[in-house]
Amino acid sequence: MEPIVAHDRADLDKARSSGRVALVPTMGALHEGHRSLMRLARTLADQVVVSIFVNPLQFGPGEDFSRYPRTFGADLGVCAQEGVDVVFAPSADDMYRPDRQVGVSAGQMGTIVEGAVRPGHFDGMLTVVLKLFNLVRPDVAVFGQKDAQQLALIRRMVADLDVPVEIVGAPTVREPDGLALSSRNRYLAPDDRRAALALSRALRAGAAESAPAAVRAAATAELAASGLAVDYLVLVDPATFAEVPDSFAGQAVLAVAARVGTTRLIDNVLVTF
Ligand code: AMP
């Protein structure tokens, strides 16, 4: 069955089921990682809504907003194959009033790690996610661990602002050679595609160690050997994104961001001490 395509709140209200609703927010250019979120959502609710919206607010000047892949026809086909009930595809004009003033602030946690490289990114991301929650009114929403700081900030927003939705995280889907699936992988030329493997290789090298200092050292050495332009490599608390001390016990996130040619990639793994 083809999904219902909704463009605004009125369409959504018409399409909404009286049962449990799960939302999977995306920016389109759908791949196997997005499909895994849709399948997980299916197990959590009676109705699955996928939003497809390239959110201008979360791209900085000089970032890839205008060249971000837009493949709506193919995306609808993916949603149909996965049994998605409703595709919410608003236009930027539908989403943002020209006189818009108020947005969500990600606070201090939005200014560290990924937020330090992309100022304002997490404010824009949280603003659109809160709007999507208010428009779709899901019981549960599914996000990928691939964007670990995003997931942590969405959990914080829901807690700090008492948003009535359950947040579920989903594991990262990878290519057989380790590269994390990303809509941005399609920018990679064959040489870049090979070079990009250094990210997952560094994370694996780090995760094979058993103490925080050794994890950082092993991952750093692997990245240094790759010659990629690294934005950061950090070992942080999954809830706060603060660096963990060498004495740390519990679960941490080893997260990396690097530029491969003109494409910026991020990846992470969970490590337990
Ligand atoms: P995006 O379309 O890139 O904004 O991503 C939409 C959702 O898919 C986010 O919750 C991402 O974390 C998630 N996602 C992206 N890549 C992957 C992946 N390789 N595996 C699992 N989830 C992913």
XYZ file of N, CA and C and ligand atoms in Angstrom:
842
model
N 0.835 -1.217 0.000
C 0.000 0.000 0.000
C 0.859 1.251 0.000
N 0.440 2.221 -0.818
C 1.154 3.505 -0.838
C 0.853 4.255 0.460
N 1.851 4.893 1.039
C 1.569 5.724 2.223
C 0.728 6.945 1.852
N 0.000 7.478 2.835
C -0.659 8.775 2.658
C 0.423 9.847 2.756
N 0.405 10.820 1.833
C 1.377 11.909 1.912
C 0.689 13.122 2.535
N 1.240 13.611 3.635
C 0.683 14.768 4.339
C 1.651 15.934 4.218
N 1.107 17.141 4.028
C 1.969 18.318 3.882
C 1.847 19.302 5.038
N 0.738 19.202 5.796
C 0.544 20.168 6.880
C -0.275 19.539 7.999
N -0.562 20.346 9.023
C -1.239 19.827 10.207
C -2.629 19.266 9.868
N -3.344 19.940 8.945
C -4.695 19.474 8.598
C -4.624 18.074 7.976
N -3.659 17.863 7.047
C -3.482 16.537 6.442
C -3.175 15.496 7.525
N -2.295 15.879 8.451
C -1.882 14.930 9.499
C -3.068 14.564 10.381
N -3.872 15.566 10.735
C -5.005 15.304 11.616
C -5.984 14.343 10.951
N -6.142 14.488 9.628
C -7.044 13.585 8.888
C -6.504 12.157 8.869
N -5.173 12.044 8.712
C -4.557 10.721 8.530
C -4.320 9.995 9.847
N -4.360 10.734 10.965
C -3.913 10.178 12.235
C -4.774 9.009 12.700
N -4.110 7.957 13.172
C -4.810 6.791 13.703
C -5.227 7.069 15.143
N -6.247 6.351 15.621
C -6.633 6.507 17.024
C -5.770 5.601 17.905
N -4.969 4.736 17.278
C -4.082 3.856 18.051
C -2.753 4.526 18.344
N -1.753 3.709 18.674
C -0.411 4.231 18.983
C 0.302 4.666 17.717
N 0.917 5.847 17.765
C 1.592 6.414 16.596
C 3.101 6.497 16.872
N 3.900 5.992 15.916
C 5.360 6.118 16.004
C 5.849 7.063 14.908
N 6.774 7.960 15.266
C 7.340 8.909 14.294
C 8.820 8.585 14.065
N 9.209 8.587 12.784
C 10.623 8.469 12.410
C 10.997 9.727 11.628
N 11.652 10.695 12.284
C 12.052 11.906 11.560
C 13.290 11.651 10.690
N 13.256 12.142 9.451
C 14.404 11.993 8.542
C 14.530 13.254 7.684
N 15.689 13.326 7.004
C 15.870 14.377 5.996
C 15.826 13.767 4.595
N 15.273 12.554 4.481
C 15.162 11.917 3.172
C 16.474 11.323 2.702
N 16.580 11.086 1.361
C 17.711 10.320 0.799
C 17.834 9.025 1.597
N 16.722 8.315 1.665
C 16.577 7.198 2.606
C 17.463 6.020 2.224
N 18.039 5.387 3.242
C 18.915 4.233 3.045
C 18.560 3.152 4.065
N 19.394 2.131 4.104
C 19.106 0.972 4.960
C 19.038 1.360 6.449
N 19.788 2.379 6.851
C 19.716 2.836 8.242
C 18.324 3.367 8.565
N 17.782 4.179 7.664
C 16.417 4.692 7.853
C 15.411 3.535 7.855
N 15.629 2.576 6.961
C 14.705 1.420 6.916
C 14.682 0.683 8.247
N 15.855 0.563 8.886
C 15.890 -0.163 10.172
C 15.079 0.592 11.225
N 15.101 1.931 11.175
C 14.296 2.728 12.113
C 12.793 2.509 11.849
N 12.433 2.456 10.566
C 11.010 2.238 10.218
C 10.538 0.868 10.723
N 11.414 -0.140 10.570
C 11.022 -1.498 11.014
C 10.878 -1.536 12.530
N 11.788 -0.853 13.224
C 11.676 -0.804 14.686
C 10.385 -0.070 15.071
N 10.103 1.041 14.400
C 8.893 1.818 14.694
C 7.638 0.946 14.524
N 7.665 0.123 13.480
C 6.523 -0.776 13.186
C 6.204 -1.662 14.379
N 7.265 -2.120 15.105
C 7.056 -3.022 16.250
C 6.549 -2.265 17.477
N 6.549 -0.928 17.430
C 6.242 -0.134 18.626
C 4.871 0.524 18.579
N 4.209 0.490 17.413
C 2.981 1.288 17.271
C 2.055 0.697 16.212
N 0.835 1.225 16.156
C -0.143 0.790 15.142
C 0.062 1.545 13.841
N 0.532 2.793 13.951
C 0.699 3.622 12.760
C 2.119 4.205 12.757
N 2.780 4.086 11.596
C 4.142 4.637 11.467
C 4.097 5.870 10.567
N 4.591 6.983 11.092
C 4.703 8.225 10.326
C 6.195 8.494 10.114
N 6.595 8.706 8.860
C 7.965 9.108 8.544
C 7.916 10.549 8.077
N 8.708 11.423 8.697
C 8.782 12.786 8.175
C 10.027 12.919 7.314
N 9.873 13.651 6.231
C 10.976 13.930 5.311
C 11.053 15.435 5.165
N 12.103 16.012 5.747
C 12.217 17.472 5.716
C 13.682 17.844 5.891
N 14.249 18.500 4.886
C 15.621 19.006 4.998
C 15.504 20.366 5.684
N 15.875 20.365 6.955
C 15.584 21.490 7.841
C 16.615 22.610 7.682
N 16.245 23.725 7.048
C 17.249 24.768 6.815
C 17.880 25.275 8.112
N 17.111 25.251 9.211
C 17.593 25.811 10.486
C 18.803 25.092 11.055
N 19.024 23.834 10.663
C 20.126 23.100 11.283
C 21.386 23.064 10.426
N 21.375 23.818 9.316
C 22.572 23.938 8.473
C 23.170 25.325 8.685
N 24.502 25.370 8.873
C 25.182 26.656 9.022
C 25.522 27.231 7.660
N 25.948 28.515 7.634
C 26.415 29.101 6.379
C 27.616 28.283 5.882
N 27.669 27.997 4.590
C 28.801 27.227 4.063
C 28.635 25.722 4.220
N 27.561 25.263 4.900
C 27.315 23.824 4.978
C 26.541 23.379 3.735
N 26.121 22.089 3.709
C 25.657 21.501 2.443
C 24.130 21.525 2.255
N 23.438 22.557 2.827
C 21.971 22.588 2.693
C 21.517 22.526 1.227
N 22.116 23.354 0.374
C 21.597 23.424 -0.998
C 21.951 22.172 -1.796
N 23.072 21.520 -1.459
C 23.409 20.323 -2.238
C 23.003 19.024 -1.532
N 22.331 19.139 -0.367
C 21.901 17.930 0.335
C 21.001 17.111 -0.603
N 21.217 15.779 -0.707
C 20.452 15.004 -1.693
C 18.948 15.018 -1.419
N 18.170 15.308 -2.449
C 16.706 15.303 -2.337
C 16.164 14.298 -3.347
N 15.603 13.206 -2.858
C 15.218 12.073 -3.714
C 13.802 11.623 -3.349
N 12.858 12.574 -3.382
C 11.541 12.306 -2.797
C 10.826 11.103 -3.432
N 10.920 10.979 -4.763
C 10.228 9.859 -5.427
C 10.736 8.521 -4.922
N 12.051 8.371 -4.886
C 12.648 7.115 -4.396
C 12.312 6.910 -2.918
N 12.303 8.003 -2.144
C 12.008 7.890 -0.708
C 10.588 7.369 -0.474
N 9.646 7.847 -1.296
C 8.260 7.359 -1.165
C 8.204 5.858 -1.424
N 8.981 5.394 -2.422
C 9.047 3.963 -2.730
C 9.579 3.167 -1.543
N 10.619 3.692 -0.885
C 11.180 3.021 0.293
C 10.108 2.932 1.388
N 9.416 4.031 1.625
C 8.387 4.056 2.676
C 7.272 3.067 2.358
N 6.887 2.974 1.077
C 5.846 2.013 0.674
C 6.330 0.589 0.956
N 7.576 0.293 0.569
C 8.123 -1.058 0.806
C 8.140 -1.405 2.284
N 8.391 -0.409 3.127
C 8.498 -0.675 4.566
C 7.145 -0.594 5.273
N 6.072 -0.412 4.530
C 4.739 -0.408 5.136
C 4.464 0.822 5.984
N 5.131 1.937 5.646
C 4.891 3.188 6.371
C 3.474 3.675 6.047
N 2.760 4.167 7.052
C 1.370 4.578 6.842
C 1.256 6.005 6.317
N 2.071 6.900 6.886
C 1.964 8.319 6.518
C 3.364 8.885 6.302
N 3.553 9.596 5.198
C 4.792 10.350 4.971
C 4.447 11.823 5.135
N 5.100 12.471 6.095
C 4.873 13.893 6.322
C 5.998 14.660 5.645
N 5.660 15.391 4.603
C 6.671 16.099 3.798
C 6.272 17.565 3.656
N 6.491 18.355 4.706
C 6.119 19.773 4.622
C 7.125 20.549 3.775
N 6.710 21.676 3.244
C 7.670 22.588 2.613
C 8.246 23.469 3.718
N 9.368 24.138 3.416
C 9.971 25.035 4.412
C 8.976 26.152 4.763
N 8.186 26.589 3.779
C 7.203 27.652 4.045
C 6.085 27.160 4.960
N 5.715 25.865 4.807
C 4.702 25.299 5.709
C 5.238 25.236 7.135
N 6.543 24.965 7.264
C 7.113 24.726 8.589
C 7.428 26.027 9.320
N 7.929 27.022 8.589
C 8.437 28.226 9.260
C 7.710 29.476 8.787
N 7.048 30.133 9.764
C 6.409 31.413 9.445
C 7.507 32.438 9.195
N 7.280 33.369 8.279
C 8.326 34.360 7.982
C 8.679 35.223 9.201
N 7.712 35.386 10.121
C 7.970 36.240 11.291
C 8.316 35.413 12.535
N 8.777 34.199 12.326
C 9.129 33.274 13.396
C 10.153 33.898 14.353
N 9.937 33.738 15.660
C 10.825 34.320 16.673
C 11.408 33.261 17.609
N 10.566 32.328 18.019
C 10.901 31.485 19.164
C 11.457 30.145 18.691
N 12.518 29.688 19.340
C 13.072 28.371 19.028
C 13.566 27.695 20.287
N 14.053 26.474 20.120
C 14.573 25.717 21.260
C 16.071 25.968 21.363
N 16.562 26.151 22.593
C 18.012 26.237 22.813
C 18.516 24.916 23.374
N 19.577 24.405 22.765
C 20.171 23.152 23.230
C 21.044 23.361 24.462
N 21.205 24.600 24.903
C 21.991 24.873 26.105
C 23.469 24.577 25.894
N 24.191 24.450 27.026
C 25.655 24.223 26.975
C 25.987 22.962 26.188
N 25.117 21.941 26.345
C 25.392 20.655 25.684
C 25.335 20.765 24.160
N 24.697 21.835 23.699
C 24.628 22.059 22.261
C 25.840 22.790 21.708
N 26.760 23.180 22.606
C 27.927 23.960 22.157
C 29.220 23.152 22.194
N 29.135 21.883 22.646
C 30.351 21.061 22.760
C 30.386 19.997 21.665
N 31.541 19.405 21.458
C 31.786 18.320 20.500
C 31.255 18.717 19.114
N 30.197 18.053 18.624
C 29.657 18.394 17.305
C 29.154 19.844 17.293
N 28.590 20.276 18.409
C 28.055 21.641 18.505
C 29.144 22.711 18.443
N 30.374 22.345 18.819
C 31.476 23.315 18.741
C 31.887 23.539 17.289
N 31.736 22.508 16.466
C 32.106 22.623 15.044
C 30.943 23.216 14.239
N 29.711 22.970 14.697
C 28.526 23.422 13.963
C 27.674 24.316 14.869
N 28.091 25.564 15.082
C 27.336 26.441 15.994
C 25.882 26.596 15.523
N 24.959 26.449 16.452
C 23.539 26.621 16.124
C 22.871 25.372 15.572
N 23.662 24.380 15.182
C 23.082 23.166 14.571
C 22.061 22.504 15.489
N 22.433 22.319 16.755
C 21.535 21.561 17.636
C 20.302 22.388 18.026
N 20.432 23.714 18.102
C 19.231 24.548 18.334
C 18.237 24.340 17.181
N 18.745 24.379 15.948
C 17.879 24.204 14.779
C 17.274 22.813 14.722
N 18.084 21.815 15.089
C 17.601 20.435 15.078
C 16.489 20.251 16.118
N 16.739 20.743 17.361
C 15.725 20.554 18.412
C 14.454 21.321 18.084
N 14.598 22.492 17.477
C 13.412 23.283 17.123
C 12.531 22.508 16.136
N 13.138 21.907 15.122
C 12.304 21.185 14.165
C 11.755 19.901 14.772
N 12.529 19.253 15.632
C 12.035 17.998 16.229
C 10.851 18.297 17.156
N 10.934 19.389 17.915
C 9.798 19.735 18.784
C 8.572 20.082 17.932
N 8.777 20.806 16.828
C 7.655 21.120 15.936
C 7.056 19.820 15.372
N 7.914 18.896 14.967
C 7.402 17.623 14.428
C 6.594 16.880 15.498
N 7.093 16.898 16.745
C 6.345 16.244 17.824
C 4.973 16.909 17.988
N 4.927 18.233 17.911
C 3.661 18.942 18.114
C 2.697 18.745 16.949
N 3.243 18.579 15.746
C 2.389 18.395 14.568
C 1.864 16.959 14.482
N 2.758 16.003 14.699
C 2.394 14.578 14.519
C 1.787 13.999 15.800
N 2.193 14.532 16.948
C 1.781 14.051 18.269
C 1.984 12.533 18.419
N 3.228 12.061 18.193
C 3.479 10.626 18.290
C 3.511 10.163 19.749
N 3.234 8.886 19.968
C 3.424 8.286 21.289
C 4.892 7.943 21.488
N 5.551 7.591 20.391
C 6.946 7.174 20.458
C 7.664 7.703 19.216
N 8.947 8.039 19.362
C 9.734 8.499 18.212
C 11.070 7.763 18.226
N 11.533 7.396 17.025
C 12.736 6.565 16.894
C 13.850 7.379 16.238
N 15.039 7.342 16.863
C 16.218 8.061 16.354
C 17.415 7.125 16.357
N 18.357 7.370 15.439
C 19.534 6.521 15.325
C 20.634 6.910 16.299
N 21.289 5.894 16.826
C 22.483 6.080 17.658
C 23.634 6.681 16.831
N 23.529 6.553 15.502
C 24.527 7.132 14.589
C 24.771 8.616 14.915
N 23.675 9.331 15.234
C 23.782 10.744 15.629
C 23.642 10.800 17.151
N 24.699 10.364 17.841
C 24.590 10.090 19.277
C 24.323 11.359 20.090
N 24.942 12.466 19.712
C 24.724 13.702 20.480
C 23.322 14.249 20.220
N 22.849 14.064 18.994
C 21.460 14.443 18.662
C 20.479 13.654 19.532
N 20.701 12.335 19.611
C 19.823 11.477 20.414
C 19.859 11.919 21.878
N 21.067 12.198 22.389
C 21.197 12.617 23.793
C 20.452 13.934 24.029
N 20.564 14.873 23.074
C 19.915 16.174 23.241
C 18.397 16.058 23.129
N 17.913 15.163 22.280
C 16.459 14.974 22.178
C 15.926 14.392 23.490
N 16.669 13.445 24.064
C 16.253 12.906 25.370
C 16.227 14.020 26.415
N 17.234 14.922 26.373
C 17.293 16.028 27.335
C 16.125 16.991 27.134
N 15.821 17.313 25.873
C 14.711 18.225 25.590
C 13.406 17.647 26.133
N 13.193 16.351 25.866
C 11.947 15.708 26.290
C 11.843 15.719 27.816
N 12.983 15.499 28.495
C 12.978 15.527 29.965
C 12.819 16.955 30.477
N 13.619 17.882 29.935
C 13.639 19.249 30.473
C 12.346 20.003 30.178
N 11.692 19.696 29.047
C 10.477 20.427 28.656
C 9.210 19.585 28.828
N 9.334 18.419 29.482
C 8.166 17.548 29.732
C 7.378 17.252 28.467
N 8.070 16.887 27.401
C 7.383 16.578 26.140
C 6.815 15.155 26.248
N 5.511 14.974 25.985
C 4.895 13.669 26.222
C 5.139 12.685 25.083
N 6.380 12.225 24.932
C 6.708 11.258 23.890
C 7.815 10.355 24.429
N 7.775 9.092 24.008
C 8.841 8.158 24.405
C 9.905 8.167 23.308
N 11.169 8.246 23.705
C 12.272 8.275 22.726
C 12.965 6.910 22.720
N 13.094 6.338 21.523
C 13.755 5.042 21.372
C 14.964 5.216 20.454
N 16.119 4.729 20.905
C 17.342 4.782 20.097
C 17.520 3.481 19.334
N 18.108 3.572 18.133
C 18.287 2.381 17.289
C 19.760 2.263 16.890
N 20.264 1.022 16.827
C 21.685 0.826 16.515
C 22.055 1.301 15.114
N 23.329 1.608 14.928
C 23.842 2.097 13.642
C 23.962 0.951 12.638
N 23.422 1.164 11.448
C 23.551 0.188 10.361
C 24.790 0.542 9.549
N 25.598 -0.480 9.250
C 26.872 -0.275 8.541
C 26.932 -1.082 7.251
N 27.781 -0.614 6.337
C 28.120 -1.422 5.169
C 28.943 -2.619 5.650
N 29.041 -3.683 4.846
C 29.827 -4.846 5.281
C 31.275 -4.481 5.654
N 31.842 -3.445 5.022
C 33.232 -3.077 5.348
C 33.337 -2.128 6.542
N 32.227 -1.802 7.185
C 32.267 -1.011 8.419
C 31.765 0.410 8.277
N 31.736 0.963 7.067
C 31.294 2.355 6.888
C 29.839 2.512 7.351
N 29.603 3.463 8.249
C 28.232 3.717 8.705
C 27.427 4.307 7.548
N 26.224 3.797 7.330
C 25.389 4.341 6.252
C 25.046 5.790 6.561
N 25.067 6.619 5.540
C 24.736 8.035 5.679
C 24.255 8.543 4.326
N 23.301 9.464 4.360
C 22.846 10.070 3.102
C 24.003 10.766 2.406
N 25.000 11.201 3.204
C 26.137 11.925 2.620
C 27.148 10.998 1.955
N 27.038 9.672 2.172
C 28.007 8.763 1.530
C 27.928 8.849 0.012
N 26.763 9.264 -0.501
C 26.643 9.314 -1.968
C 27.494 10.426 -2.582
N 28.010 11.356 -1.747
C 28.930 12.367 -2.268
C 30.321 11.788 -2.515
N 30.624 10.634 -1.907
C 32.012 10.149 -1.863
C 32.445 9.546 -3.196
N 33.523 10.070 -3.763
C 34.163 9.452 -4.926
C 34.842 8.168 -4.439
N 35.142 7.214 -5.365
C 35.697 5.923 -4.932
C 36.905 6.049 -3.994
N 37.824 6.968 -4.251
C 38.991 7.132 -3.370
C 38.568 7.617 -1.985
N 37.614 8.553 -1.968
C 37.096 9.072 -0.695
C 36.399 7.958 0.082
N 35.670 7.142 -0.654
C 34.923 6.038 -0.038
C 35.893 5.105 0.705
N 37.055 4.855 0.084
C 38.095 4.025 0.722
C 38.685 4.747 1.929
N 38.970 6.032 1.756
C 39.580 6.814 2.853
C 38.627 6.902 4.053
N 37.315 6.944 3.763
C 36.307 7.100 4.824
C 36.292 5.913 5.781
N 36.818 4.787 5.338
C 36.835 3.598 6.209
C 37.686 3.814 7.452
N 38.573 4.833 7.411
C 39.418 5.111 8.579
C 38.571 5.455 9.810
N 37.382 6.040 9.619
C 36.550 6.388 10.787
C 36.139 5.133 11.553
N 35.515 4.188 10.851
C 35.045 2.992 11.556
C 36.220 2.136 12.024
N 37.341 2.179 11.258
C 38.536 1.426 11.671
C 39.075 1.989 12.993
N 39.098 3.313 13.102
C 39.585 3.945 14.336
C 38.665 3.600 15.512
N 37.365 3.597 15.269
C 36.427 3.278 16.353
C 36.600 1.828 16.800
N 36.800 0.936 15.822
C 37.010 -0.483 16.175
C 38.302 -0.660 16.956
N 39.360 0.031 16.516
C 40.652 -0.072 17.214
C 40.492 0.428 18.652
N 39.759 1.530 18.831
C 39.533 2.056 20.175
C 38.722 1.094 21.025
N 37.653 0.580 20.447
C 36.731 -0.266 21.211
C 37.371 -1.588 21.618
N 38.475 -1.962 20.965
C 39.151 -3.218 21.320
C 39.970 -3.065 22.605
N 40.179 -1.831 23.055
C 40.962 -1.591 24.277
C 40.030 -1.609 25.489
N 40.642 -1.667 26.695
C 39.769 -1.849 27.858
C 39.829 -0.706 28.877
N 40.674 0.305 28.651
C 40.692 1.455 29.566
C 40.566 2.737 28.740
N 39.914 3.786 29.300
C 39.685 5.008 28.528
C 40.928 5.565 27.835
N 42.067 5.626 28.547
C 43.263 6.223 27.937
C 43.726 5.399 26.737
N 43.643 4.080 26.868
C 44.080 3.191 25.779
C 43.108 3.274 24.596
N 41.825 3.433 24.888
C 40.814 3.578 23.824
C 41.118 4.825 23.002
N 41.338 5.951 23.713
C 41.642 7.215 23.016
C 42.918 7.075 22.193
N 43.951 6.459 22.787
C 45.256 6.366 22.117
C 45.157 5.503 20.858
N 44.466 4.379 20.954
C 44.396 3.464 19.803
C 43.613 4.106 18.659
N 42.514 4.762 18.991
C 41.693 5.390 17.944
C 42.439 6.569 17.318
N 43.118 7.346 18.151
C 43.879 8.503 17.654
C 44.984 8.057 16.702
N 45.689 6.980 17.066
C 46.793 6.487 16.230
C 46.271 6.055 14.861
N 45.136 5.366 14.862
C 44.560 4.877 13.606
C 44.150 6.056 12.703
N 43.568 7.082 13.327
C 43.148 8.265 12.545
C 44.339 9.027 12.008
N 45.377 9.161 12.833
C 46.574 9.908 12.429
C 47.184 9.248 11.195
N 47.172 7.925 11.191
C 47.755 7.183 10.065
C 46.951 7.411 8.782
N 45.672 7.753 8.933
C 44.797 7.899 7.754
C 45.030 9.222 7.023
N 45.553 10.213 7.737
C 45.758 11.529 7.133
C 44.477 12.315 6.892
N 43.336 11.861 7.408
C 42.079 12.616 7.235
C 42.113 13.900 8.074
N 41.289 14.873 7.664
C 41.158 16.115 8.439
C 40.135 15.865 9.548
N 40.627 15.615 10.743
C 39.767 15.215 11.859
C 39.240 16.450 12.583
N 37.920 16.527 12.779
C 37.343 17.619 13.575
C 37.445 17.307 15.062
N 37.122 16.067 15.450
C 37.295 15.655 16.858
C 37.278 14.140 16.951
N 37.900 13.683 18.022
C 37.761 12.286 18.445
C 37.608 12.361 19.951
N 36.474 11.939 20.484
C 36.227 12.108 21.924
C 35.653 10.824 22.514
N 35.897 10.678 23.805
C 35.301 9.569 24.564
C 34.458 10.222 25.649
N 33.144 10.133 25.509
C 32.255 10.974 26.331
C 31.124 10.167 26.964
N 30.529 10.777 27.976
C 29.336 10.219 28.620
C 28.166 10.312 27.626
N 27.445 9.198 27.374
C 26.382 9.227 26.356
C 25.240 10.189 26.678
N 25.047 10.524 27.955
C 23.927 11.399 28.321
C 24.306 12.875 28.287
N 25.589 13.195 28.566
C 25.978 14.606 28.696
C 26.981 15.063 27.653
N 27.627 14.116 27.004
C 28.708 14.383 26.055
C 29.913 15.068 26.692
N 30.025 14.979 28.027
C 31.242 15.426 28.720
C 32.290 14.320 28.624
N 33.562 14.681 28.459
C 34.655 13.709 28.394
C 34.632 12.837 29.661
N 34.862 11.541 29.520
C 34.897 10.688 30.705
C 36.334 10.651 31.240
N 36.480 10.566 32.582
C 37.824 10.492 33.163
C 38.439 9.106 32.944
N 39.748 9.005 33.161
C 40.424 7.718 32.957
C 39.930 6.650 33.926
N 39.379 7.089 35.061
C 38.871 6.131 36.054
C 37.429 5.696 35.770
N 36.864 6.104 34.640
C 35.433 5.940 34.365
C 35.002 4.465 34.344
N 33.837 4.199 34.936
C 33.223 2.869 34.818
C 31.804 3.074 34.304
N 31.398 2.270 33.316
C 30.058 2.399 32.738
C 30.167 2.495 31.230
N 29.081 2.996 30.595
C 29.060 3.058 29.134
C 29.483 4.455 28.652
N 30.334 4.488 27.647
C 30.771 5.759 27.062
C 30.593 5.683 25.553
N 30.624 6.859 24.920
C 30.552 6.937 23.453
C 31.909 7.389 22.937
N 32.469 6.608 22.022
C 33.678 7.024 21.312
C 33.182 7.605 19.990
N 33.324 8.931 19.822
C 32.720 9.621 18.672
C 33.786 10.322 17.855
N 33.597 10.307 16.539
C 34.578 10.913 15.645
C 33.861 11.711 14.562
N 34.512 12.786 14.122
C 34.045 13.527 12.935
C 35.279 13.871 12.112
N 35.183 13.682 10.808
C 36.318 14.007 9.944
C 35.812 14.401 8.571
N 36.652 15.151 7.874
C 36.312 15.534 6.505
C 37.069 14.654 5.532
N 36.320 14.110 4.586
C 36.875 13.226 3.565
C 36.604 13.920 2.236
N 37.655 14.476 1.624
C 37.398 15.337 0.466
C 36.540 16.500 0.928
N 35.407 16.730 0.240
C 34.534 17.844 0.621
C 33.374 17.384 1.509
N 33.397 16.109 1.910
C 32.275 15.549 2.670
C 32.672 15.384 4.131
N 31.759 15.816 5.008
C 32.026 15.670 6.440
C 31.243 14.479 6.966
N 31.933 13.555 7.636
C 31.286 12.335 8.135
C 31.432 12.255 9.654
N 30.394 11.683 10.304
C 30.494 11.412 11.747
C 30.177 9.950 11.992
N 30.721 9.416 13.080
C 30.444 8.023 13.450
C 30.742 7.874 14.944
N 30.240 6.813 15.548
C 30.537 6.549 16.956
C 30.252 5.094 17.290
N 30.853 4.643 18.379
C 30.505 3.332 18.958
C 30.365 3.482 20.459
N 29.579 2.570 21.052
C 29.461 2.527 22.505
C 30.563 1.622 23.044
N 31.198 2.053 24.113
C 32.254 1.261 24.756
C 31.898 1.157 26.233
N 31.983 -0.068 26.790
C 31.643 -0.241 28.200
C 32.907 -0.529 29.013
N 33.091 0.207 30.118
C 34.270 0.003 30.981
C 33.853 -0.639 32.305
P 18.927 11.911 8.701
O 18.018 11.645 7.568
O 20.385 11.766 8.368
O 18.603 13.164 9.466
O 18.676 10.725 9.730
C 17.370 10.404 10.149
C 17.463 9.391 11.273
O 18.130 8.218 10.781
C 18.275 9.887 12.472
O 17.647 9.448 13.658
C 19.601 9.210 12.266
O 20.321 9.004 13.455
C 19.184 7.892 11.653
N 20.287 7.263 10.917
C 21.103 7.849 10.003
N 22.045 6.973 9.584
C 21.816 5.814 10.239
C 22.452 4.530 10.252
N 23.521 4.268 9.490
N 21.947 3.569 11.059
C 20.855 3.831 11.847
N 20.209 5.014 11.879
C 20.694 5.994 11.101
